[in-house]
Amino acid sequence: TQTVSQSDAHVTVFEGDSVELRCNYSYGGSIYLSWYIQHHGRGLQFLLKYYSGNPVVQGVNGFKAEFSKSDSSFHLRKASVHWSDSAVYFCAVRNSAGNKLTFGIGTRVLVRP
Amino acid sequence: EAAVTQSPRNKVTVTGGNVTLSCRQTNSHNYMYWYRQDTGHGLRLIHYSYGAGNLQIGDVPDGYKATRTTQEDFFLLLELASPSQTSLYFCASSGTGYAEQFFGPGTRLTVL
């Protein structure tokens, strides 16, 4: 059974700051990790994914994430946040059969001007 | 771009009531999913489907039925709604099990 842990429920940053959102997973099968973003009142939108190769993956809008097998982590980063990055961010791990995602509880990011 | 629509957007019912939530996707995706979102739990998978007529059990299926009538349409049924089913429900679709999922705007259900 796969599990995902997002240790920070809330993160507050100022516009222009960098941000790192932490995600740790537990799964013994083939790795398939992804991040999704949910703006207020909207459905989730895909940001990026990792399943093999370069452990640093680039996503949309300047987001990137780094996979670490030794740390069982897949942290999301952005170098300079914009007010529009205020949202809830979900990390997810897929099972080996490739038919189900397990989501973390989400990290709410507030970007202050 | 992927398009997933849900109806209704808001629904209020009473305990014991019968509710049907609808989802339609227009991207010819094979996979469709129903999730519920609750504070402190993130998204939890209720049911999913590989195609018309197919239904798979998710992680929190109790109290829910689902039916996939066509490739486009996936319904979630609550036949005896309970207050514990008050939640925000999302439908999603994907082309394959490994592809990213496209989500609808959600349905907020309140069971009094």
PDB file of N, CA, C and O in Angstrom, chain B residues 39-95:
ATOM      1  N   THR B  39     -11.376  18.126   4.521  1.00  0.00           N
ATOM      2  CA  THR B  39     -10.257  18.738   5.253  1.00  0.00           C
ATOM      3  C   THR B  39      -9.570  17.682   6.106  1.00  0.00           C
ATOM      4  O   THR B  39     -10.219  16.921   6.822  1.00  0.00           O
ATOM      5  N   GLY B  40      -8.255  17.651   6.012  1.00  0.00           N
ATOM      6  CA  GLY B  40      -7.481  16.701   6.804  1.00  0.00           C
ATOM      7  C   GLY B  40      -7.302  15.347   6.149  1.00  0.00           C
ATOM      8  O   GLY B  40      -6.561  14.503   6.657  1.00  0.00           O
ATOM      9  N   HIS B  41      -7.986  15.135   5.021  1.00  0.00           N
ATOM     10  CA  HIS B  41      -7.889  13.844   4.330  1.00  0.00           C
ATOM     11  C   HIS B  41      -7.406  13.978   2.888  1.00  0.00           C
ATOM     12  O   HIS B  41      -7.091  12.975   2.254  1.00  0.00           O
ATOM     13  N   GLY B  42      -7.369  15.159   2.365  1.00  0.00           N
ATOM     14  CA  GLY B  42      -7.016  15.290   0.964  1.00  0.00           C
ATOM     15  C   GLY B  42      -8.112  14.708   0.097  1.00  0.00           C
ATOM     16  O   GLY B  42      -9.295  14.786   0.429  1.00  0.00           O
ATOM     17  N   LEU B  43      -7.725  14.109  -1.024  1.00  0.00           N
ATOM     18  CA  LEU B  43      -8.674  13.453  -1.912  1.00  0.00           C
ATOM     19  C   LEU B  43      -8.634  11.954  -1.689  1.00  0.00           C
ATOM     20  O   LEU B  43      -7.559  11.357  -1.617  1.00  0.00           O
ATOM     21  N   ARG B  44      -9.806  11.365  -1.628  1.00  0.00           N
ATOM     22  CA  ARG B  44      -9.896   9.924  -1.460  1.00  0.00           C
ATOM     23  C   ARG B  44     -10.751   9.333  -2.580  1.00  0.00           C
ATOM     24  O   ARG B  44     -11.824   9.843  -2.876  1.00  0.00           O
ATOM     25  N   LEU B  45     -10.265   8.229  -3.132  1.00  0.00           N
ATOM     26  CA  LEU B  45     -10.898   7.620  -4.294  1.00  0.00           C
ATOM     27  C   LEU B  45     -12.094   6.770  -3.869  1.00  0.00           C
ATOM     28  O   LEU B  45     -11.968   5.868  -3.035  1.00  0.00           O
ATOM     29  N   ILE B  46     -13.242   7.040  -4.501  1.00  0.00           N
ATOM     30  CA  ILE B  46     -14.465   6.310  -4.159  1.00  0.00           C
ATOM     31  C   ILE B  46     -14.658   5.121  -5.111  1.00  0.00           C
ATOM     32  O   ILE B  46     -14.746   3.971  -4.694  1.00  0.00           O
ATOM     33  N   HIS B  47     -14.781   5.433  -6.399  1.00  0.00           N
ATOM     34  CA  HIS B  47     -14.895   4.426  -7.452  1.00  0.00           C
ATOM     35  C   HIS B  47     -14.182   4.935  -8.691  1.00  0.00           C
ATOM     36  O   HIS B  47     -13.974   6.136  -8.849  1.00  0.00           O
ATOM     37  N   TYR B  48     -13.850   4.003  -9.587  1.00  0.00           N
ATOM     38  CA  TYR B  48     -13.291   4.399 -10.872  1.00  0.00           C
ATOM     39  C   TYR B  48     -13.691   3.389 -11.933  1.00  0.00           C
ATOM     40  O   TYR B  48     -14.250   2.323 -11.613  1.00  0.00           O
ATOM     41  N   SER B  49     -13.387   3.740 -13.171  1.00  0.00           N
ATOM     42  CA  SER B  49     -13.860   2.912 -14.283  1.00  0.00           C
ATOM     43  C   SER B  49     -12.864   2.958 -15.434  1.00  0.00           C
ATOM     44  O   SER B  49     -12.263   3.992 -15.706  1.00  0.00           O
ATOM     45  N   TYR B  50     -12.735   1.817 -16.108  1.00  0.00           N
ATOM     46  CA  TYR B  50     -11.842   1.728 -17.262  1.00  0.00           C
ATOM     47  C   TYR B  50     -12.562   2.029 -18.579  1.00  0.00           C
ATOM     48  O   TYR B  50     -11.918   2.228 -19.603  1.00  0.00           O
ATOM     49  N   GLY B  51     -13.899   1.991 -18.532  1.00  0.00           N
ATOM     50  CA  GLY B  51     -14.645   2.205 -19.759  1.00  0.00           C
ATOM     51  C   GLY B  51     -16.115   1.930 -19.527  1.00  0.00           C
ATOM     52  O   GLY B  51     -16.523   1.537 -18.425  1.00  0.00           O
ATOM     53  N   ALA B  52     -16.918   2.122 -20.533  1.00  0.00           N
ATOM     54  CA  ALA B  52     -18.359   1.934 -20.418  1.00  0.00           C
ATOM     55  C   ALA B  52     -18.678   0.538 -19.882  1.00  0.00           C
ATOM     56  O   ALA B  52     -18.134  -0.461 -20.351  1.00  0.00           O
ATOM     57  N   GLY B  53     -19.524   0.501 -18.865  1.00  0.00           N
ATOM     58  CA  GLY B  53     -19.944  -0.753 -18.261  1.00  0.00           C
ATOM     59  C   GLY B  53     -18.992  -1.313 -17.219  1.00  0.00           C
ATOM     60  O   GLY B  53     -19.311  -2.298 -16.555  1.00  0.00           O
ATOM     61  N   ASN B  54     -17.823  -0.698 -17.081  1.00  0.00           N
ATOM     62  CA  ASN B  54     -16.831  -1.185 -16.125  1.00  0.00           C
ATOM     63  C   ASN B  54     -16.881  -0.367 -14.843  1.00  0.00           C
ATOM     64  O   ASN B  54     -17.042   0.859 -14.888  1.00  0.00           O
ATOM     65  N   LEU B  55     -16.707  -1.019 -13.700  1.00  0.00           N
ATOM     66  CA  LEU B  55     -16.660  -0.320 -12.419  1.00  0.00           C
ATOM     67  C   LEU B  55     -15.635  -1.004 -11.533  1.00  0.00           C
ATOM     68  O   LEU B  55     -15.615  -2.230 -11.422  1.00  0.00           O
ATOM     69  N   GLN B  56     -14.795  -0.181 -10.909  1.00  0.00           N
ATOM     70  CA  GLN B  56     -13.791  -0.671  -9.976  1.00  0.00           C
ATOM     71  C   GLN B  56     -13.987   0.003  -8.623  1.00  0.00           C
ATOM     72  O   GLN B  56     -14.347   1.173  -8.553  1.00  0.00           O
ATOM     73  N   ILE B  57     -13.721  -0.739  -7.570  1.00  0.00           N
ATOM     74  CA  ILE B  57     -13.891  -0.224  -6.226  1.00  0.00           C
ATOM     75  C   ILE B  57     -12.665   0.590  -5.834  1.00  0.00           C
ATOM     76  O   ILE B  57     -11.521   0.151  -6.037  1.00  0.00           O
ATOM     77  N   GLY B  58     -12.919   1.735  -5.243  1.00  0.00           N
ATOM     78  CA  GLY B  58     -11.839   2.590  -4.776  1.00  0.00           C
ATOM     79  C   GLY B  58     -11.488   2.321  -3.331  1.00  0.00           C
ATOM     80  O   GLY B  58     -11.685   1.220  -2.810  1.00  0.00           O
ATOM     81  N   ASP B  59     -11.012   3.340  -2.659  1.00  0.00           N
ATOM     82  CA  ASP B  59     -10.529   3.193  -1.286  1.00  0.00           C
ATOM     83  C   ASP B  59     -11.592   3.471  -0.232  1.00  0.00           C
ATOM     84  O   ASP B  59     -11.485   3.000   0.897  1.00  0.00           O
ATOM     85  N   VAL B  60     -12.613   4.255  -0.575  1.00  0.00           N
ATOM     86  CA  VAL B  60     -13.681   4.580   0.380  1.00  0.00           C
ATOM     87  C   VAL B  60     -15.044   4.381  -0.276  1.00  0.00           C
ATOM     88  O   VAL B  60     -15.825   5.322  -0.432  1.00  0.00           O
ATOM     89  N   PRO B  61     -15.414   3.154  -0.657  1.00  0.00           N
ATOM     90  CA  PRO B  61     -16.623   2.925  -1.438  1.00  0.00           C
ATOM     91  C   PRO B  61     -17.922   2.816  -0.651  1.00  0.00           C
ATOM     92  O   PRO B  61     -19.012   2.876  -1.244  1.00  0.00           O
ATOM     93  N   ASP B  62     -17.826   2.648   0.671  1.00  0.00           N
ATOM     94  CA  ASP B  62     -19.029   2.358   1.455  1.00  0.00           C
ATOM     95  C   ASP B  62     -20.054   3.478   1.347  1.00  0.00           C
ATOM     96  O   ASP B  62     -19.751   4.642   1.584  1.00  0.00           O
ATOM     97  N   GLY B  63     -21.289   3.084   1.012  1.00  0.00           N
ATOM     98  CA  GLY B  63     -22.373   4.045   0.897  1.00  0.00           C
ATOM     99  C   GLY B  63     -22.514   4.660  -0.479  1.00  0.00           C
ATOM    100  O   GLY B  63     -23.407   5.488  -0.697  1.00  0.00           O
ATOM    101  N   TYR B  64     -21.665   4.251  -1.400  1.00  0.00           N
ATOM    102  CA  TYR B  64     -21.686   4.817  -2.760  1.00  0.00           C
ATOM    103  C   TYR B  64     -21.817   3.708  -3.807  1.00  0.00           C
ATOM    104  O   TYR B  64     -21.210   2.651  -3.676  1.00  0.00           O
ATOM    105  N   LYS B  65     -22.591   4.015  -4.826  1.00  0.00           N
ATOM    106  CA  LYS B  65     -22.602   3.203  -6.026  1.00  0.00           C
ATOM    107  C   LYS B  65     -22.195   4.103  -7.193  1.00  0.00           C
ATOM    108  O   LYS B  65     -22.286   5.330  -7.101  1.00  0.00           O
ATOM    109  N   ALA B  66     -21.751   3.486  -8.256  1.00  0.00           N
ATOM    110  CA  ALA B  66     -21.384   4.269  -9.437  1.00  0.00           C
ATOM    111  C   ALA B  66     -21.742   3.479 -10.679  1.00  0.00           C
ATOM    112  O   ALA B  66     -21.844   2.250 -10.643  1.00  0.00           O
ATOM    113  N   THR B  67     -21.951   4.202 -11.754  1.00  0.00           N
ATOM    114  CA  THR B  67     -22.243   3.553 -13.013  1.00  0.00           C
ATOM    115  C   THR B  67     -21.643   4.346 -14.169  1.00  0.00           C
ATOM    116  O   THR B  67     -21.721   5.577 -14.186  1.00  0.00           O
ATOM    117  N   ARG B  68     -21.014   3.652 -15.092  1.00  0.00           N
ATOM    118  CA  ARG B  68     -20.419   4.266 -16.276  1.00  0.00           C
ATOM    119  C   ARG B  68     -21.269   3.824 -17.464  1.00  0.00           C
ATOM    120  O   ARG B  68     -21.158   2.704 -17.946  1.00  0.00           O
ATOM    121  N   THR B  69     -22.113   4.726 -17.922  1.00  0.00           N
ATOM    122  CA  THR B  69     -23.078   4.363 -18.952  1.00  0.00           C
ATOM    123  C   THR B  69     -22.492   4.446 -20.354  1.00  0.00           C
ATOM    124  O   THR B  69     -22.883   3.674 -21.244  1.00  0.00           O
ATOM    125  N   THR B  70     -21.595   5.379 -20.568  1.00  0.00           N
ATOM    126  CA  THR B  70     -20.928   5.554 -21.860  1.00  0.00           C
ATOM    127  C   THR B  70     -19.472   5.904 -21.583  1.00  0.00           C
ATOM    128  O   THR B  70     -19.079   6.081 -20.425  1.00  0.00           O
ATOM    129  N   GLN B  71     -18.692   6.049 -22.621  1.00  0.00           N
ATOM    130  CA  GLN B  71     -17.314   6.465 -22.377  1.00  0.00           C
ATOM    131  C   GLN B  71     -17.280   7.857 -21.758  1.00  0.00           C
ATOM    132  O   GLN B  71     -16.388   8.178 -20.982  1.00  0.00           O
ATOM    133  N   GLU B  72     -18.265   8.685 -22.067  1.00  0.00           N
ATOM    134  CA  GLU B  72     -18.268  10.064 -21.607  1.00  0.00           C
ATOM    135  C   GLU B  72     -18.851  10.251 -20.205  1.00  0.00           C
ATOM    136  O   GLU B  72     -18.486  11.191 -19.523  1.00  0.00           O
ATOM    137  N   ASP B  73     -19.778   9.402 -19.797  1.00  0.00           N
ATOM    138  CA  ASP B  73     -20.591   9.679 -18.609  1.00  0.00           C
ATOM    139  C   ASP B  73     -20.358   8.697 -17.475  1.00  0.00           C
ATOM    140  O   ASP B  73     -20.425   7.480 -17.652  1.00  0.00           O
ATOM    141  N   PHE B  74     -20.148   9.284 -16.292  1.00  0.00           N
ATOM    142  CA  PHE B  74     -19.881   8.500 -15.077  1.00  0.00           C
ATOM    143  C   PHE B  74     -20.718   9.107 -13.964  1.00  0.00           C
ATOM    144  O   PHE B  74     -20.641  10.323 -13.724  1.00  0.00           O
ATOM    145  N   PHE B  75     -21.521   8.286 -13.298  1.00  0.00           N
ATOM    146  CA  PHE B  75     -22.447   8.768 -12.282  1.00  0.00           C
ATOM    147  C   PHE B  75     -22.092   8.196 -10.913  1.00  0.00           C
ATOM    148  O   PHE B  75     -21.698   7.039 -10.802  1.00  0.00           O
ATOM    149  N   LEU B  76     -22.283   9.018  -9.907  1.00  0.00           N
ATOM    150  CA  LEU B  76     -22.104   8.572  -8.526  1.00  0.00           C
ATOM    151  C   LEU B  76     -23.454   8.625  -7.834  1.00  0.00           C
ATOM    152  O   LEU B  76     -24.128   9.664  -7.879  1.00  0.00           O
ATOM    153  N   LEU B  77     -23.840   7.512  -7.200  1.00  0.00           N
ATOM    154  CA  LEU B  77     -25.155   7.406  -6.595  1.00  0.00           C
ATOM    155  C   LEU B  77     -25.046   7.213  -5.086  1.00  0.00           C
ATOM    156  O   LEU B  77     -24.308   6.340  -4.613  1.00  0.00           O
ATOM    157  N   LEU B  78     -25.811   8.035  -4.368  1.00  0.00           N
ATOM    158  CA  LEU B  78     -25.942   7.888  -2.928  1.00  0.00           C
ATOM    159  C   LEU B  78     -27.400   7.555  -2.680  1.00  0.00           C
ATOM    160  O   LEU B  78     -28.268   8.423  -2.803  1.00  0.00           O
ATOM    161  N   GLU B  79     -27.699   6.312  -2.359  1.00  0.00           N
ATOM    162  CA  GLU B  79     -29.092   5.895  -2.280  1.00  0.00           C
ATOM    163  C   GLU B  79     -29.725   6.199  -0.921  1.00  0.00           C
ATOM    164  O   GLU B  79     -30.932   6.372  -0.826  1.00  0.00           O
ATOM    165  N   LEU B  80     -28.945   6.224   0.115  1.00  0.00           N
ATOM    166  CA  LEU B  80     -29.430   6.595   1.450  1.00  0.00           C
ATOM    167  C   LEU B  80     -28.386   7.537   2.043  1.00  0.00           C
ATOM    168  O   LEU B  80     -27.526   7.125   2.816  1.00  0.00           O
ATOM    169  N   ALA B  81     -28.484   8.789   1.661  1.00  0.00           N
ATOM    170  CA  ALA B  81     -27.449   9.748   2.041  1.00  0.00           C
ATOM    171  C   ALA B  81     -27.381   9.915   3.560  1.00  0.00           C
ATOM    172  O   ALA B  81     -28.407   9.895   4.260  1.00  0.00           O
ATOM    173  N   SER B  82     -26.155  10.086   4.047  1.00  0.00           N
ATOM    174  CA  SER B  82     -25.953  10.321   5.480  1.00  0.00           C
ATOM    175  C   SER B  82     -25.111  11.581   5.651  1.00  0.00           C
ATOM    176  O   SER B  82     -24.372  11.975   4.738  1.00  0.00           O
ATOM    177  N   PRO B  83     -25.195  12.229   6.816  1.00  0.00           N
ATOM    178  CA  PRO B  83     -24.417  13.454   7.045  1.00  0.00           C
ATOM    179  C   PRO B  83     -22.915  13.252   6.850  1.00  0.00           C
ATOM    180  O   PRO B  83     -22.217  14.205   6.474  1.00  0.00           O
ATOM    181  N   SER B  84     -22.422  12.043   7.062  1.00  0.00           N
ATOM    182  CA  SER B  84     -20.993  11.778   6.880  1.00  0.00           C
ATOM    183  C   SER B  84     -20.579  11.868   5.404  1.00  0.00           C
ATOM    184  O   SER B  84     -19.372  11.902   5.094  1.00  0.00           O
ATOM    185  N   GLN B  85     -21.539  11.920   4.517  1.00  0.00           N
ATOM    186  CA  GLN B  85     -21.250  12.047   3.093  1.00  0.00           C
ATOM    187  C   GLN B  85     -21.273  13.502   2.626  1.00  0.00           C
ATOM    188  O   GLN B  85     -21.087  13.769   1.427  1.00  0.00           O
ATOM    189  N   THR B  86     -21.472  14.408   3.548  1.00  0.00           N
ATOM    190  CA  THR B  86     -21.294  15.827   3.243  1.00  0.00           C
ATOM    191  C   THR B  86     -19.836  16.050   2.869  1.00  0.00           C
ATOM    192  O   THR B  86     -18.936  15.746   3.654  1.00  0.00           O
ATOM    193  N   SER B  87     -19.606  16.551   1.678  1.00  0.00           N
ATOM    194  CA  SER B  87     -18.235  16.648   1.174  1.00  0.00           C
ATOM    195  C   SER B  87     -18.219  17.386  -0.150  1.00  0.00           C
ATOM    196  O   SER B  87     -19.264  17.758  -0.696  1.00  0.00           O
ATOM    197  N   LEU B  88     -17.017  17.588  -0.643  1.00  0.00           N
ATOM    198  CA  LEU B  88     -16.803  18.130  -1.984  1.00  0.00           C
ATOM    199  C   LEU B  88     -16.374  16.966  -2.877  1.00  0.00           C
ATOM    200  O   LEU B  88     -15.391  16.291  -2.575  1.00  0.00           O
ATOM    201  N   TYR B  89     -17.140  16.737  -3.941  1.00  0.00           N
ATOM    202  CA  TYR B  89     -16.905  15.583  -4.800  1.00  0.00           C
ATOM    203  C   TYR B  89     -16.306  16.028  -6.130  1.00  0.00           C
ATOM    204  O   TYR B  89     -16.802  16.959  -6.775  1.00  0.00           O
ATOM    205  N   PHE B  90     -15.256  15.335  -6.531  1.00  0.00           N
ATOM    206  CA  PHE B  90     -14.606  15.617  -7.800  1.00  0.00           C
ATOM    207  C   PHE B  90     -14.637  14.393  -8.690  1.00  0.00           C
ATOM    208  O   PHE B  90     -14.419  13.264  -8.249  1.00  0.00           O
ATOM    209  N   CYS B  91     -14.861  14.666  -9.950  1.00  0.00           N
ATOM    210  CA  CYS B  91     -14.724  13.672 -10.997  1.00  0.00           C
ATOM    211  C   CYS B  91     -13.455  13.989 -11.776  1.00  0.00           C
ATOM    212  O   CYS B  91     -13.060  15.167 -11.894  1.00  0.00           O
ATOM    213  N   ALA B  92     -12.791  12.960 -12.272  1.00  0.00           N
ATOM    214  CA  ALA B  92     -11.588  13.162 -13.073  1.00  0.00           C
ATOM    215  C   ALA B  92     -11.550  12.126 -14.181  1.00  0.00           C
ATOM    216  O   ALA B  92     -12.205  11.081 -14.100  1.00  0.00           O
ATOM    217  N   SER B  93     -10.764  12.413 -15.204  1.00  0.00           N
ATOM    218  CA  SER B  93     -10.575  11.450 -16.280  1.00  0.00           C
ATOM    219  C   SER B  93      -9.121  11.438 -16.709  1.00  0.00           C
ATOM    220  O   SER B  93      -8.375  12.403 -16.491  1.00  0.00           O
ATOM    221  N   SER B  94      -8.708  10.330 -17.309  1.00  0.00           N
ATOM    222  CA  SER B  94      -7.367  10.241 -17.866  1.00  0.00           C
ATOM    223  C   SER B  94      -7.385   9.251 -19.019  1.00  0.00           C
ATOM    224  O   SER B  94      -8.206   8.334 -19.066  1.00  0.00           O
ATOM    225  N   GLY B  95      -6.427   9.463 -19.922  1.00  0.00           N
ATOM    226  CA  GLY B  95      -6.396   8.609 -21.101  1.00  0.00           C
ATOM    227  C   GLY B  95      -5.953   7.186 -20.788  1.00  0.00           C
ATOM    228  O   GLY B  95      -6.457   6.217 -21.344  1.00  0.00           O
TER     229      GLY B  95
END
